[in-house]
């Protein structure tokens, strides 16, 4: 459903669905029930100023009945955010698409404590493109190629490519050169297939019994000395041999949440600096010197507007692999 309020400061207005019934006479009563413990005066002021609207952009007031609207829209008060010390790099821009290199630590879209400090809001404000929408997402800790639509009129043509799995993605990661103790040896290339599920209420994705719904092809590209002192642990890298690491090419044929991280961990090859897999580590402040060693290296497809094959490649390098080339 289209918002009747425009994007403001790079952020969409918030949509709230009003209940069909309940112990509330007015829309303001319901908002007080939801958010009144945080800022009751602010809610009253917004209704008085006509800053909360219903379908068609109709302003609501204190007396607007609950049943008069199904959805209402309003702008959240945005808390101050500390700037994440990373930058986006534009790889390609035309009248239909924007392709960028998203750095580690920057989320793709607003959520939780990251609103202004998201790739989408930064780019909307930087480029003056309020209609900008990502065509897919990268985890906050994953870097690399991110494709966004700049034109609402042609957006659907690109969305269909993703829905029909006509977009090929290539990732790279750095992990242990050999599986952790207790895991079998791996012959490359290897294809991992299993059934994955992810609950909104739980941080981790899980592998369960059933028909496979996730598939990744994995190829080992090179092995190298990661510079880790003998006897030292490589952060969450599934029992990596001290100092011995490898760079892998990952080709996902599906797009489940955390799929690549789960599939690597299932081989005893947890990705370096992964705080989730194979073991959930205690939450800690971001350490910008230790990014997750996972990179969206490239994306390719037949452009639905030009009809020509296109490919976009990241200019970033994984720090553990780049260190060997110094």
Coordinates of C-alpha atoms in Angstrom, one line a residue:
X1 CA 0.0 0.0 0.0
X2 CA 1.4 3.4 -1.1
X3 CA 2.1 5.8 1.7
X4 CA 0.3 9.1 1.5
X5 CA 3.3 10.8 3.1
X6 CA 6.5 11.4 1.2
X7 CA 9.9 10.2 2.3
X8 CA 11.4 12.6 4.8
X9 CA 15.2 12.8 5.5
X10 CA 15.6 9.6 3.6
X11 CA 13.1 7.7 5.8
X12 CA 9.6 6.4 5.0
X13 CA 6.7 7.3 7.2
X14 CA 5.7 4.6 9.6
X15 CA 2.4 2.7 8.8
X16 CA 0.3 1.4 11.7
X17 CA -2.7 -0.9 11.3
X18 CA -5.6 0.0 13.6
X19 CA -7.5 -2.9 15.1
X20 CA -11.1 -3.6 13.9
X21 CA -12.3 -3.5 17.5
X22 CA -11.2 -3.1 21.1
X23 CA -11.6 -0.9 24.2
X24 CA -10.5 2.2 22.3
X25 CA -12.9 4.8 21.0
X26 CA -10.5 6.8 18.9
X27 CA -7.3 6.3 16.9
X28 CA -5.5 8.5 19.4
X29 CA -6.7 6.2 22.3
X30 CA -5.1 3.3 20.5
X31 CA -1.8 5.1 19.8
X32 CA -1.7 6.1 23.5
X33 CA -2.2 2.4 24.4
X34 CA 0.8 1.5 22.1
X35 CA 3.2 4.4 22.6
X36 CA 1.8 6.6 25.4
X37 CA 4.2 5.3 27.9
X38 CA 7.0 6.8 25.8
X39 CA 5.8 10.2 24.7
X40 CA 2.1 11.0 25.5
X41 CA 2.5 14.7 24.9
X42 CA 4.2 14.1 21.6
X43 CA 1.3 12.0 20.4
X44 CA -1.3 14.6 21.4
X45 CA 0.8 17.3 19.7
X46 CA 1.0 15.3 16.4
X47 CA -2.8 14.8 16.3
X48 CA -3.4 18.5 17.0
X49 CA -0.9 19.5 14.2
X50 CA -2.5 17.1 11.7
X51 CA 0.8 15.2 11.4
X52 CA -0.9 11.7 11.6
X53 CA -2.9 10.8 8.5
X54 CA -5.1 8.1 7.2
X55 CA -5.9 6.7 3.8
X56 CA -5.7 9.4 1.1
X57 CA -3.5 11.6 3.4
X58 CA -6.6 12.7 5.5
X59 CA -5.3 14.3 8.7
X60 CA -6.6 12.7 11.9
X61 CA -7.5 14.6 15.1
X62 CA -8.1 13.6 18.7
X63 CA -11.7 12.7 18.0
X64 CA -11.2 10.5 14.9
X65 CA -13.0 7.3 15.6
X66 CA -11.0 4.0 15.6
X67 CA -13.2 2.5 12.8
X68 CA -12.8 5.4 10.4
X69 CA -9.4 4.1 9.2
X70 CA -7.6 0.8 8.8
X71 CA -4.1 2.2 8.4
X72 CA -2.6 5.4 9.6
X73 CA 0.8 6.9 8.8
X74 CA 3.2 9.2 10.8
X75 CA 6.8 10.2 11.0
X76 CA 8.8 8.7 13.9
X77 CA 11.0 10.9 16.0
X78 CA 14.5 9.7 15.1
X79 CA 17.0 9.4 17.9
X80 CA 20.5 10.7 17.3
X81 CA 22.8 8.1 15.8
X82 CA 26.6 7.8 15.9
X83 CA 28.0 7.6 12.4
X84 CA 29.4 4.2 11.4
X85 CA 32.9 4.9 10.1
X86 CA 32.5 3.3 6.7
X87 CA 31.7 4.6 3.3
X88 CA 29.6 3.4 0.3
X89 CA 31.2 3.2 -3.2
X90 CA 29.0 3.8 -6.3
X91 CA 29.8 1.2 -8.9
X92 CA 27.1 2.1 -11.5
X93 CA 24.2 4.5 -11.8
X94 CA 21.6 5.0 -14.6
X95 CA 18.0 5.9 -14.9
X96 CA 16.9 2.5 -13.6
X97 CA 19.5 1.2 -11.3
X98 CA 22.1 2.1 -8.7
X99 CA 24.8 -0.4 -7.9
X100 CA 27.0 0.1 -4.9
X101 CA 29.7 -1.6 -2.8
X102 CA 28.2 -1.8 0.7
X103 CA 30.8 -1.9 3.4
X104 CA 30.8 -4.2 6.4
X105 CA 28.8 -3.0 9.5
X106 CA 26.3 -0.9 7.5
X107 CA 22.8 -2.3 7.3
X108 CA 21.0 -2.3 4.0
X109 CA 17.7 -0.9 5.3
X110 CA 16.6 0.9 8.4
X111 CA 15.8 -1.2 11.4
X112 CA 16.3 -1.3 15.2
X113 CA 18.9 1.2 16.3
X114 CA 20.1 1.9 12.7
X115 CA 17.9 4.4 10.7
X116 CA 20.0 7.2 9.2
X117 CA 22.9 4.8 9.5
X118 CA 21.7 2.4 6.8
X119 CA 22.8 2.1 3.2
X120 CA 19.3 3.0 1.9
X121 CA 18.9 6.2 3.9
X122 CA 22.4 7.4 3.4
X123 CA 22.0 7.0 -0.4
X124 CA 18.6 8.6 -0.6
X125 CA 19.9 11.7 1.2
X126 CA 23.3 11.7 -0.6
X127 CA 21.9 11.4 -4.1
X128 CA 18.5 13.0 -3.6
X129 CA 16.6 9.8 -4.6
X130 CA 13.6 9.4 -2.3
X131 CA 12.2 6.6 -4.4
X132 CA 15.3 4.4 -4.1
X133 CA 14.5 0.8 -3.1
X134 CA 16.9 -2.1 -2.6
X135 CA 16.3 -5.1 -4.9
X136 CA 17.8 -7.5 -2.4
X137 CA 19.5 -7.3 1.0
X138 CA 22.9 -8.0 2.4
X139 CA 23.4 -8.7 6.1
X140 CA 24.8 -5.8 8.1
X141 CA 28.1 -7.6 8.6
X142 CA 28.4 -8.7 4.9
X143 CA 30.0 -6.3 2.4
X144 CA 29.8 -6.2 -1.4
X145 CA 27.6 -5.6 -4.4
X146 CA 24.1 -4.2 -3.6
X147 CA 21.5 -3.5 -6.4
X148 CA 18.9 -0.8 -5.9
X149 CA 16.1 0.5 -8.1
X150 CA 16.0 4.2 -8.9
X151 CA 12.8 4.2 -11.0
X152 CA 9.4 3.1 -9.7
X153 CA 8.1 2.6 -13.2
X154 CA 10.7 -0.1 -14.1
X155 CA 11.2 -1.5 -10.7
X156 CA 8.8 -4.5 -11.3
X157 CA 10.9 -5.7 -14.2
X158 CA 13.9 -6.2 -11.9
X159 CA 11.9 -7.6 -9.1
X160 CA 10.6 -10.4 -11.4
X161 CA 14.3 -11.4 -12.1
X162 CA 14.8 -12.0 -8.3
X163 CA 11.5 -13.7 -7.9
X164 CA 12.2 -16.1 -10.7
X165 CA 15.8 -16.7 -9.6
X166 CA 17.2 -15.3 -12.8
X167 CA 19.9 -13.4 -11.0
X168 CA 23.2 -15.2 -10.4
X169 CA 25.2 -14.1 -7.2
X170 CA 28.8 -14.9 -6.4
X171 CA 30.3 -14.5 -2.9
X172 CA 33.7 -14.9 -1.4
X173 CA 34.7 -15.8 2.2
X174 CA 37.7 -16.6 4.2
X175 CA 37.7 -19.5 6.6
X176 CA 39.9 -22.3 7.8
X177 CA 41.8 -24.2 5.1
X178 CA 40.6 -27.5 6.6
X179 CA 37.5 -28.5 8.5
X180 CA 37.4 -28.5 12.3
X181 CA 38.2 -31.7 14.1
X182 CA 35.3 -34.1 13.9
X183 CA 34.2 -33.0 10.5
X184 CA 34.9 -35.1 7.4
X185 CA 37.3 -33.9 4.7
X186 CA 35.8 -31.9 1.8
X187 CA 36.3 -32.5 -1.9
X188 CA 35.8 -29.3 -3.9
X189 CA 33.7 -28.1 -5.5
X190 CA 31.0 -29.3 -3.1
X191 CA 27.3 -28.5 -3.1
X192 CA 25.5 -28.2 0.3
X193 CA 21.8 -28.8 0.3
X194 CA 19.5 -28.8 3.3
X195 CA 16.3 -27.4 4.8
X196 CA 16.7 -24.2 6.7
X197 CA 14.3 -22.2 8.8
X198 CA 14.7 -18.8 10.6
X199 CA 12.3 -17.5 13.2
X200 CA 11.8 -13.7 13.7
X201 CA 12.1 -14.2 17.4
X202 CA 15.5 -16.1 17.2
X203 CA 18.8 -14.8 16.0
X204 CA 20.0 -18.0 14.4
X205 CA 18.9 -19.9 11.4
X206 CA 18.5 -23.6 11.9
X207 CA 18.9 -26.7 9.7
X208 CA 15.9 -29.1 10.1
X209 CA 14.7 -32.3 8.6
X210 CA 12.7 -32.1 5.4
X211 CA 12.9 -31.3 1.7
X212 CA 15.9 -29.1 0.9
X213 CA 15.1 -25.4 0.4
X214 CA 18.7 -24.1 0.5
X215 CA 21.6 -24.8 -1.9
X216 CA 25.1 -23.5 -2.2
X217 CA 28.0 -24.5 -4.4
X218 CA 31.4 -24.0 -2.7
X219 CA 34.8 -23.9 -4.3
X220 CA 38.2 -23.4 -2.6
X221 CA 40.2 -20.8 -4.5
X222 CA 43.5 -20.6 -2.6
X223 CA 45.0 -21.3 0.8
X224 CA 47.4 -19.1 2.7
X225 CA 49.0 -18.3 6.0
X226 CA 46.6 -16.0 7.8
X227 CA 49.2 -14.6 10.0
X228 CA 47.7 -16.0 13.1
X229 CA 50.4 -17.0 15.7
X230 CA 50.7 -20.7 16.2
X231 CA 48.3 -21.9 18.9
X232 CA 46.1 -18.8 18.6
X233 CA 42.4 -19.2 17.7
X234 CA 41.0 -17.7 14.6
X235 CA 37.8 -16.0 15.7
X236 CA 34.9 -18.4 15.4
X237 CA 36.5 -20.1 12.4
X238 CA 35.4 -23.6 13.5
X239 CA 38.6 -24.9 14.8
X240 CA 40.9 -23.5 12.1
X241 CA 44.4 -24.9 11.8
X242 CA 46.5 -22.2 13.5
X243 CA 47.4 -19.6 10.9
X244 CA 46.2 -21.6 7.9
X245 CA 43.2 -20.1 6.0
X246 CA 41.6 -20.3 2.6
X247 CA 39.5 -18.1 0.3
X248 CA 36.3 -19.7 -1.0
X249 CA 33.9 -18.9 -3.8
X250 CA 30.3 -19.4 -2.8
X251 CA 27.4 -19.6 -5.4
X252 CA 24.0 -19.6 -3.7
X253 CA 21.2 -21.1 -5.7
X254 CA 18.6 -20.0 -3.1
X255 CA 18.5 -17.0 -0.8
X256 CA 17.7 -18.1 2.8
X257 CA 18.7 -15.8 5.7
X258 CA 22.3 -16.6 6.8
X259 CA 22.4 -19.4 4.2
X260 CA 26.1 -19.0 3.4
X261 CA 27.2 -18.7 7.0
X262 CA 25.2 -21.8 8.0
X263 CA 26.4 -23.9 5.0
X264 CA 30.1 -23.1 5.7
X265 CA 29.7 -23.9 9.4
X266 CA 28.0 -27.2 8.5
X267 CA 31.3 -28.2 6.8
X268 CA 33.3 -27.3 9.9
X269 CA 34.5 -24.2 8.1
X270 CA 32.9 -21.3 10.0
X271 CA 33.7 -18.0 8.4
X272 CA 36.4 -15.9 10.1
X273 CA 34.9 -13.3 12.5
X274 CA 31.4 -14.7 12.4
X275 CA 29.8 -14.0 15.8
X276 CA 26.8 -16.3 15.1
X277 CA 28.0 -19.6 13.5
X278 CA 29.1 -22.2 14.4
X279 CA 28.9 -20.7 17.9
X280 CA 26.8 -17.8 19.1
X281 CA 29.3 -15.5 20.8
X282 CA 28.5 -13.0 23.5
X283 CA 27.2 -9.6 22.1
X284 CA 30.0 -7.1 22.0
X285 CA 30.5 -3.6 20.4
X286 CA 31.5 -3.7 16.8
X287 CA 35.2 -4.1 16.2
X288 CA 35.9 -2.4 12.9
X289 CA 39.3 -4.1 12.7
X290 CA 37.6 -7.6 12.5
X291 CA 34.9 -7.6 9.9
X292 CA 33.0 -10.7 8.9
X293 CA 35.1 -12.3 6.1
X294 CA 32.1 -12.5 3.7
X295 CA 31.8 -10.5 0.5
X296 CA 29.2 -10.3 -2.2
X297 CA 31.7 -10.4 -5.1
X298 CA 29.4 -10.1 -8.1
X299 CA 25.9 -10.2 -9.5
X300 CA 24.9 -10.9 -13.1
X301 CA 21.6 -11.1 -15.1
X302 CA 20.0 -10.2 -18.4
X303 CA 18.9 -6.6 -18.0
X304 CA 15.1 -6.5 -18.7
X305 CA 15.3 -3.0 -20.2
X306 CA 18.3 -3.4 -22.6
X307 CA 18.0 -7.2 -23.1
X308 CA 21.8 -7.5 -22.6
X309 CA 23.7 -9.6 -20.1
X310 CA 25.2 -7.4 -17.4
X311 CA 27.6 -8.1 -14.5
X312 CA 28.6 -5.9 -11.6
X313 CA 31.7 -6.7 -9.5
X314 CA 32.8 -5.5 -6.1
X315 CA 36.0 -3.6 -5.8
X316 CA 36.4 -4.5 -2.2
X317 CA 38.8 -7.2 -0.8
X318 CA 38.4 -9.3 2.3
X319 CA 41.0 -8.1 4.8
X320 CA 42.3 -11.5 5.7
X321 CA 43.0 -12.4 2.0
X322 CA 44.3 -8.9 1.2
X323 CA 46.8 -9.1 4.0
X324 CA 48.6 -11.9 2.1
X325 CA 49.1 -9.7 -0.9
X326 CA 50.9 -6.9 0.9

